[in-house]
mmCIF file of C-alpha atoms in Angstrom:
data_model
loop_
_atom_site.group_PDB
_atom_site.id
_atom_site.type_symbol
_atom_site.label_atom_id
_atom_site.label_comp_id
_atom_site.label_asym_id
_atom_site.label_seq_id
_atom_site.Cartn_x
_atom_site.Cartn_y
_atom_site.Cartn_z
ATOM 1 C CA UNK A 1 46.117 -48.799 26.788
ATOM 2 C CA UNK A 2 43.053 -47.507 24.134
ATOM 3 C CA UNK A 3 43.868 -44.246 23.032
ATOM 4 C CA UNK A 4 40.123 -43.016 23.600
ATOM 5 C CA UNK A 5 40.848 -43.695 27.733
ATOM 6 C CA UNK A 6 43.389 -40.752 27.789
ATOM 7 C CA UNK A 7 40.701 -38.255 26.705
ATOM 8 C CA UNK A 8 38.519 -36.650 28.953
ATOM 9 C CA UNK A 9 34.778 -37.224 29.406
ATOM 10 C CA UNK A 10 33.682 -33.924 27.816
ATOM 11 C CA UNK A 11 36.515 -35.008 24.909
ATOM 12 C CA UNK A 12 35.175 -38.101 24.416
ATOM 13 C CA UNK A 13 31.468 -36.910 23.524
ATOM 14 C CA UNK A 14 32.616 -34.245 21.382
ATOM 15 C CA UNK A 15 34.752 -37.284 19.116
ATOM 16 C CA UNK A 16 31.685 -39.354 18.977
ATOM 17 C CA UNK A 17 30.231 -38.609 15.632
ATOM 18 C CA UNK A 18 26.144 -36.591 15.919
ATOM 19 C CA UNK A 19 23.137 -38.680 16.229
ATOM 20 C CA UNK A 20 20.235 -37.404 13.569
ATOM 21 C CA UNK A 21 16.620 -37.319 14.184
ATOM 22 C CA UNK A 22 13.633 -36.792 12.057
ATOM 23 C CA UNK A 23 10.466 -35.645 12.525
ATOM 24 C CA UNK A 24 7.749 -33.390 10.965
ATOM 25 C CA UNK A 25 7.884 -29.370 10.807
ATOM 26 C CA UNK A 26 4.907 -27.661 10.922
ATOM 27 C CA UNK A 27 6.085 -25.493 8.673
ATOM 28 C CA UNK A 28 7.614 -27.369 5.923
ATOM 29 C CA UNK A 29 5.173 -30.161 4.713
ATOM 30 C CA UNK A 30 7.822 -32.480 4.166
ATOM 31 C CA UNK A 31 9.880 -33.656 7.552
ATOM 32 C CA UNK A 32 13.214 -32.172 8.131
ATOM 33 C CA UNK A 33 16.693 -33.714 9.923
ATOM 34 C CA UNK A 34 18.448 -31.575 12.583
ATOM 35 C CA UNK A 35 21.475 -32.933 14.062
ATOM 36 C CA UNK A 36 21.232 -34.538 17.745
ATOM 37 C CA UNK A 37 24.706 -33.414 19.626
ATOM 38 C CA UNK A 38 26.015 -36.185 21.080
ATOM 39 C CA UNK A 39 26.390 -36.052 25.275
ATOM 40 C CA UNK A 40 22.913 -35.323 26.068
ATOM 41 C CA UNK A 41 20.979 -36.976 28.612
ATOM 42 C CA UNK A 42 17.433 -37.913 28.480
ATOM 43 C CA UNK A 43 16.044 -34.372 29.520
ATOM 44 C CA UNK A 44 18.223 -32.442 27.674
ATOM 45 C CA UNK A 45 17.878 -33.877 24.185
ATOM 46 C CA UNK A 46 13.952 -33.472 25.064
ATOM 47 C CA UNK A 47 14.830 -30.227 24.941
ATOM 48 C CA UNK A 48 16.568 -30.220 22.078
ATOM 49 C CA UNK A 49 14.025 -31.786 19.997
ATOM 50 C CA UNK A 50 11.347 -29.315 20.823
ATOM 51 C CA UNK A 51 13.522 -26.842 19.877
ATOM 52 C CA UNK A 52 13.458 -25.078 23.498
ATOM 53 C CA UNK A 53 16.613 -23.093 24.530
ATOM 54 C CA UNK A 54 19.571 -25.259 25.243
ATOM 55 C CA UNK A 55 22.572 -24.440 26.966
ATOM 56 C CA UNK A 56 25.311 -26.700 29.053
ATOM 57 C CA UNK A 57 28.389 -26.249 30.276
ATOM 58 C CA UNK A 58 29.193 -29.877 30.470
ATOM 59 C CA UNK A 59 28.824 -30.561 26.581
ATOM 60 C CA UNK A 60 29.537 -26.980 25.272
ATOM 61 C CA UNK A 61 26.434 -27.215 23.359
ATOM 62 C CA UNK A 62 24.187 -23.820 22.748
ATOM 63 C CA UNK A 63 20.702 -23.871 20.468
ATOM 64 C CA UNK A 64 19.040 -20.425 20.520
ATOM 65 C CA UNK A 65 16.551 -21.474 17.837
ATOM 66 C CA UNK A 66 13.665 -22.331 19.765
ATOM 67 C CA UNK A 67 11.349 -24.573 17.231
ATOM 68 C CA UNK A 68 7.585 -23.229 16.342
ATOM 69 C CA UNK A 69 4.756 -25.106 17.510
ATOM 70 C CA UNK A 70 1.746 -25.451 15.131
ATOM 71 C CA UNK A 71 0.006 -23.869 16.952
ATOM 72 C CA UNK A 72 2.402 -20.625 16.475
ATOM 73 C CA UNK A 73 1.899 -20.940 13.160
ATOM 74 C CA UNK A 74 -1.636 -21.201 12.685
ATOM 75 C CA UNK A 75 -2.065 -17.206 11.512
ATOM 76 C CA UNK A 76 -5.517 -16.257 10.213
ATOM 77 C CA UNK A 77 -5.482 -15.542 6.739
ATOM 78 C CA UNK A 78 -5.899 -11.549 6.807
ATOM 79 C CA UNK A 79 -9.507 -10.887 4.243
ATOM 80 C CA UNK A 80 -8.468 -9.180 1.194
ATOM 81 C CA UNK A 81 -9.141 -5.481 1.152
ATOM 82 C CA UNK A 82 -12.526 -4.449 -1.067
ATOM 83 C CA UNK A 83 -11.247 -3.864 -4.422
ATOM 84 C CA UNK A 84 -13.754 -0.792 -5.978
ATOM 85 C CA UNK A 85 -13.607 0.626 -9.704
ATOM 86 C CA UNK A 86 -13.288 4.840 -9.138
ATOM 87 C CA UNK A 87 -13.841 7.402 -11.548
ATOM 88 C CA UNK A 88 -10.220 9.473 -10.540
ATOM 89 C CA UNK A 89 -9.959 12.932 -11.311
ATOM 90 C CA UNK A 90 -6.888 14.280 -9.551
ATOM 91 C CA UNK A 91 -6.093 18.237 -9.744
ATOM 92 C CA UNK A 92 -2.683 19.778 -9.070
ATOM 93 C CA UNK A 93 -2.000 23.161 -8.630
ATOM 94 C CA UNK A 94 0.838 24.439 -10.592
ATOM 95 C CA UNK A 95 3.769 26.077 -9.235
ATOM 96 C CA UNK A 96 2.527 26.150 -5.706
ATOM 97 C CA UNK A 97 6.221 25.154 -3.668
ATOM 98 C CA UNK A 98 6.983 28.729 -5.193
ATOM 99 C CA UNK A 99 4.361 30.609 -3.264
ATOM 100 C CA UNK A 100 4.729 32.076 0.099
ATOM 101 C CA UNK A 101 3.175 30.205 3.246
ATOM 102 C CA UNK A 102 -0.258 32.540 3.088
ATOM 103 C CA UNK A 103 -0.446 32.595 -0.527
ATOM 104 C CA UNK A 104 -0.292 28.588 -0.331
ATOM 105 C CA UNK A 105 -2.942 28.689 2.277
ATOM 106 C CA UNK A 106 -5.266 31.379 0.295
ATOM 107 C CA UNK A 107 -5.030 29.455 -2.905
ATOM 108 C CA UNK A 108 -5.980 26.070 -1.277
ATOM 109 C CA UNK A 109 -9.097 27.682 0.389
ATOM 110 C CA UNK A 110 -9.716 28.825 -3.225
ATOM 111 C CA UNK A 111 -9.846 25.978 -4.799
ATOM 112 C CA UNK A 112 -11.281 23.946 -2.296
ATOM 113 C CA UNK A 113 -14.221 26.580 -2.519
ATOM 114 C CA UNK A 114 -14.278 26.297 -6.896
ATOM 115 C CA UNK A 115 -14.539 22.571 -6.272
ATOM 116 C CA UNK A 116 -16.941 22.200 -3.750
ATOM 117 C CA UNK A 117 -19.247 24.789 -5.712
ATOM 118 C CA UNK A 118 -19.718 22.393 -9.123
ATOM 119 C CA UNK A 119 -22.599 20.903 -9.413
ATOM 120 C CA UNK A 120 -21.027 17.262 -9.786
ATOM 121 C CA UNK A 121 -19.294 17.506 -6.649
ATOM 122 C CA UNK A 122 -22.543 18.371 -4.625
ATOM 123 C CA UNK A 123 -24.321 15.538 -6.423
ATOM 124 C CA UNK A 124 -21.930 12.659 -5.642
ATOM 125 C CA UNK A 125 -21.463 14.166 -2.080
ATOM 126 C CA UNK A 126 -25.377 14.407 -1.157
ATOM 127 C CA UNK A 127 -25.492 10.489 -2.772
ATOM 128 C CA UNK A 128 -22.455 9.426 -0.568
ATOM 129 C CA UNK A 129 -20.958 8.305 -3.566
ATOM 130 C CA UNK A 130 -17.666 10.753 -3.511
ATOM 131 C CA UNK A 131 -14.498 9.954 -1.904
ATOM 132 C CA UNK A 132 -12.178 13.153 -1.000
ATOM 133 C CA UNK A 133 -8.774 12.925 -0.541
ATOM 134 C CA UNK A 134 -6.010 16.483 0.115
ATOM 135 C CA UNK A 135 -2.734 15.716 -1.824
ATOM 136 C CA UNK A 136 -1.027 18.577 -0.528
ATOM 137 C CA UNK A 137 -0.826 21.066 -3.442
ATOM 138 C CA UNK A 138 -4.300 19.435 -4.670
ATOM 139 C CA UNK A 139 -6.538 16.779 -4.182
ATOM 140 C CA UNK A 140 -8.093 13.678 -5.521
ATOM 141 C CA UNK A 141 -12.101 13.447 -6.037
ATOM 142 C CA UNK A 142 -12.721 9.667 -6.724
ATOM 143 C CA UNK A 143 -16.814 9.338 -8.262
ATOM 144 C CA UNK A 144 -18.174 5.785 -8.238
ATOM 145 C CA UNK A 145 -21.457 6.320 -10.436
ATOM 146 C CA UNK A 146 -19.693 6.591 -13.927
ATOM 147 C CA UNK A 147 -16.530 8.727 -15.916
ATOM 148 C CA UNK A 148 -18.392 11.061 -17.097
ATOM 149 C CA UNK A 149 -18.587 12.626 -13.904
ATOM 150 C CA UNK A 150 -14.755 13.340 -13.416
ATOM 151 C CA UNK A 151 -14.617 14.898 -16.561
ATOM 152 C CA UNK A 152 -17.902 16.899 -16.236
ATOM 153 C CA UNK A 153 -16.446 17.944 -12.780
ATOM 154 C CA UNK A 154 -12.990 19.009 -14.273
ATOM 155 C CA UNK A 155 -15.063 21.247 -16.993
ATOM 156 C CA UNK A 156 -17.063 22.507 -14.491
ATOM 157 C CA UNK A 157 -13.579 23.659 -12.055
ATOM 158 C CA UNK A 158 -12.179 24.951 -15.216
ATOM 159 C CA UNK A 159 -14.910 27.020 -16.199
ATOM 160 C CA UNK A 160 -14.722 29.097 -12.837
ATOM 161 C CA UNK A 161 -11.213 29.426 -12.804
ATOM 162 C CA UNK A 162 -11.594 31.806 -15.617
ATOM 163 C CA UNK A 163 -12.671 34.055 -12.271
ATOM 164 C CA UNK A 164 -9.354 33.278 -10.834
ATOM 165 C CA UNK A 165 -6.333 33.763 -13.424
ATOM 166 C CA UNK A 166 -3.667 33.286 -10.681
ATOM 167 C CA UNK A 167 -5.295 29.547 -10.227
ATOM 168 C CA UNK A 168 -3.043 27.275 -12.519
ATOM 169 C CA UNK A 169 -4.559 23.559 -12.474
ATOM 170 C CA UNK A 170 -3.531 20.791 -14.275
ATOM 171 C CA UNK A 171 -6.203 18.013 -14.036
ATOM 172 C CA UNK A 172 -6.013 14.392 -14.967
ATOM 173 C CA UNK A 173 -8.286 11.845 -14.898
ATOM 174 C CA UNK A 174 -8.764 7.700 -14.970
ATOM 175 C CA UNK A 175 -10.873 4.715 -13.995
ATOM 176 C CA UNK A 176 -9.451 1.914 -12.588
ATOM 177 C CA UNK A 177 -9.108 -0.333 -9.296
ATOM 178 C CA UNK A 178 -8.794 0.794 -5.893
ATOM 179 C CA UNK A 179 -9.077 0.387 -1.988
ATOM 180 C CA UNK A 180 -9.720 2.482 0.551
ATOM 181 C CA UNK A 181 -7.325 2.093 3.078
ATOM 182 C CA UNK A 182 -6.883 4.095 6.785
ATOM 183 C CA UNK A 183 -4.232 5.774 7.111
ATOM 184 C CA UNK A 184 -1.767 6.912 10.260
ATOM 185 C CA UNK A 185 -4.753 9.879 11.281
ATOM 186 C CA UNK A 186 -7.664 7.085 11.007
ATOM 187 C CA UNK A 187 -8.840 9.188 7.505
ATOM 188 C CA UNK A 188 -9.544 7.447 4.648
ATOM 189 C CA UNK A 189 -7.012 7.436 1.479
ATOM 190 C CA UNK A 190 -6.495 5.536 -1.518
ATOM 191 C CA UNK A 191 -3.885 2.877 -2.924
ATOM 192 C CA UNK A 192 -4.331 0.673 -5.761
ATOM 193 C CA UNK A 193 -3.339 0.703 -9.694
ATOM 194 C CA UNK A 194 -6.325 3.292 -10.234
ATOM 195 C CA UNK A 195 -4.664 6.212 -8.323
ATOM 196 C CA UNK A 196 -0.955 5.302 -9.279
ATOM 197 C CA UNK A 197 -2.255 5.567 -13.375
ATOM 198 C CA UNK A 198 -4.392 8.834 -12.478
ATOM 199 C CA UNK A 199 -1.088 10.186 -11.236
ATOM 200 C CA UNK A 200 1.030 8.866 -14.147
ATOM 201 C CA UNK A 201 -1.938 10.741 -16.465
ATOM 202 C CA UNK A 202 -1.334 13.973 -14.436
ATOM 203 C CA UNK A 203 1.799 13.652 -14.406
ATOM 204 C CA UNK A 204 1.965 14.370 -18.211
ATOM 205 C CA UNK A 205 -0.063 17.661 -18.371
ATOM 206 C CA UNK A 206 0.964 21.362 -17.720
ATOM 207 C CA UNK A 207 -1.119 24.407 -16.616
ATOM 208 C CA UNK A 208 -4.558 24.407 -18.194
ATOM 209 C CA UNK A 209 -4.511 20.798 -19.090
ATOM 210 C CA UNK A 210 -6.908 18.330 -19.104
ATOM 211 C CA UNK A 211 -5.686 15.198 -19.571
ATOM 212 C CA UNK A 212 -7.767 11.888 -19.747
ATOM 213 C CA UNK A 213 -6.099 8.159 -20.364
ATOM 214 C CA UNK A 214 -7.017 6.093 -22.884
ATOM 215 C CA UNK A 215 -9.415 3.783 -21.316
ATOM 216 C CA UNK A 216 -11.808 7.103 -20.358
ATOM 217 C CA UNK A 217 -11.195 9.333 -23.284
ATOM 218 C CA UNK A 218 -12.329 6.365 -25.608
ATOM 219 C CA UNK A 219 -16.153 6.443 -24.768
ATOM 220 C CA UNK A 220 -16.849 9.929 -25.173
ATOM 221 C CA UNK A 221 -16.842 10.922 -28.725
ATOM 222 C CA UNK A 222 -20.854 9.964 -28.610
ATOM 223 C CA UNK A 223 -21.548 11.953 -25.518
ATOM 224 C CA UNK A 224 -22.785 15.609 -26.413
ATOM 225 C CA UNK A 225 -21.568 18.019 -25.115
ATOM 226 C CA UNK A 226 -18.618 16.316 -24.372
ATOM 227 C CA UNK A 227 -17.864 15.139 -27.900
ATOM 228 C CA UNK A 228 -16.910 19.088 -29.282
ATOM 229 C CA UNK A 229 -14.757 19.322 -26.784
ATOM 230 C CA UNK A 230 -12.507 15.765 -26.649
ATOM 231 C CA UNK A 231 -12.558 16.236 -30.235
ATOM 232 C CA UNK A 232 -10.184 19.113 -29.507
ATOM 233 C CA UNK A 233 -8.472 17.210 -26.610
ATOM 234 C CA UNK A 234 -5.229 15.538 -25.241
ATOM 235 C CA UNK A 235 -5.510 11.871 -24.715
ATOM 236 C CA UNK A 236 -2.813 9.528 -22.482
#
């Protein structure tokens, strides 16, 4: 008697060695193989080739990777977000965590009232050309016209400080790429290369400092009144 008789039906497909089919993912451009169990009728490897759960008690056989359709993966392209070059001037108030609550909140309101008060602030903001953003202890003023008006603006804020003694700032500023992006409150904030080197800048300076990177602090040794006082300057 042939051995194979002895074995049971279920057995027997389970010895029989997998079929293999071919045909074309939508995903990969070049086709793929997937194994065909052996045991399946005519509906059920159907199934299995379209990649639809599959699950039978008579062969044993379980696929929970359903296959992708092309039209699953046809996903529009998402457009690239508007890539702008900002004049960044980003101000930081020094030792602020060590304040009390209402001294944090008196010395915001402070400065928020020094900044909005310079004359390059109210010129960018009654052009539409000024994007504000709070950082918290500070903010970031982003001007779009050209860098001098960062650095006039962070002459301008230190200048009135001298009214305020228990202000410390430290002030850095850059130009460079970024987008405006919305963030969880629907406000607009900033991400992009030009903000993470503007921070970087900052970053480096202490109380009183103004510090300007390289690619701004180059172009304004011909600038008067600017060049007496970037002659005296910090550069990053």
């Amino acid at each position: 008697m042939r051995d194979d008789l002895l074995l049971t039906p279920t057995q027997a497909q389970r010895e029989r060695p997998p079929q293999s089919i071919a045909f074309s993912s939508p995903v990969a451009k070049q086709p793929a193989r997937f194994d065909l169990p052996a045991g399946l009728d005519a509906n059920e490897a159907r199934a299995w080739k379209a990649g639809d759960l599959l699950s039978t008690r008579r062969t044993g056989i379980i696929r929970v990777a359903k296959g992708v359709n092309a039209q699953d993966t046809s996903v529009e392209p998402k457009p690239d977000l508007p890539l702008e070059i900002a004049h960044l001037l980003l101000i930081d108030a020094v030792g602020y965590s060590k304040l009390l609550v209402n001294e944090q909140i008196e010395l915001l309101q402070e400065l928020n009232q020094i900044v909005r008060s310079t004359e390059c602030f109210r010129t960018a903001e009654k052009t539409g050309k000024l994007i504000r953003v709070p950082a918290g202890d500070g903010m970031a003023l982003l001007f779009f016209h050209s860098p001098e008006e960062p650095v006039r603006c962070a002459l301008e804020i230190s200048k009135a400080l001298q009214e305020f003694p228990h202000i410390q700032l430290r002030m850095g500023v850059h130009s460079g790429p970024v987008n405006q992006v919305t963030d969880v409150n629907d406000k607009t904030n900033i991400a992009g290369s030009g903000i993470n080197v503007a921070q970087r800048v900052l970053d480096c300076g202490d109380a009183g400092h103004i510090l300007l990177s390289g690619h701004v602090g180059g172009g304004f040794d011909s600038i008067p009144p600017l060049a007496a006082v970037f002659a005296r300057s910090r550069r990053v």
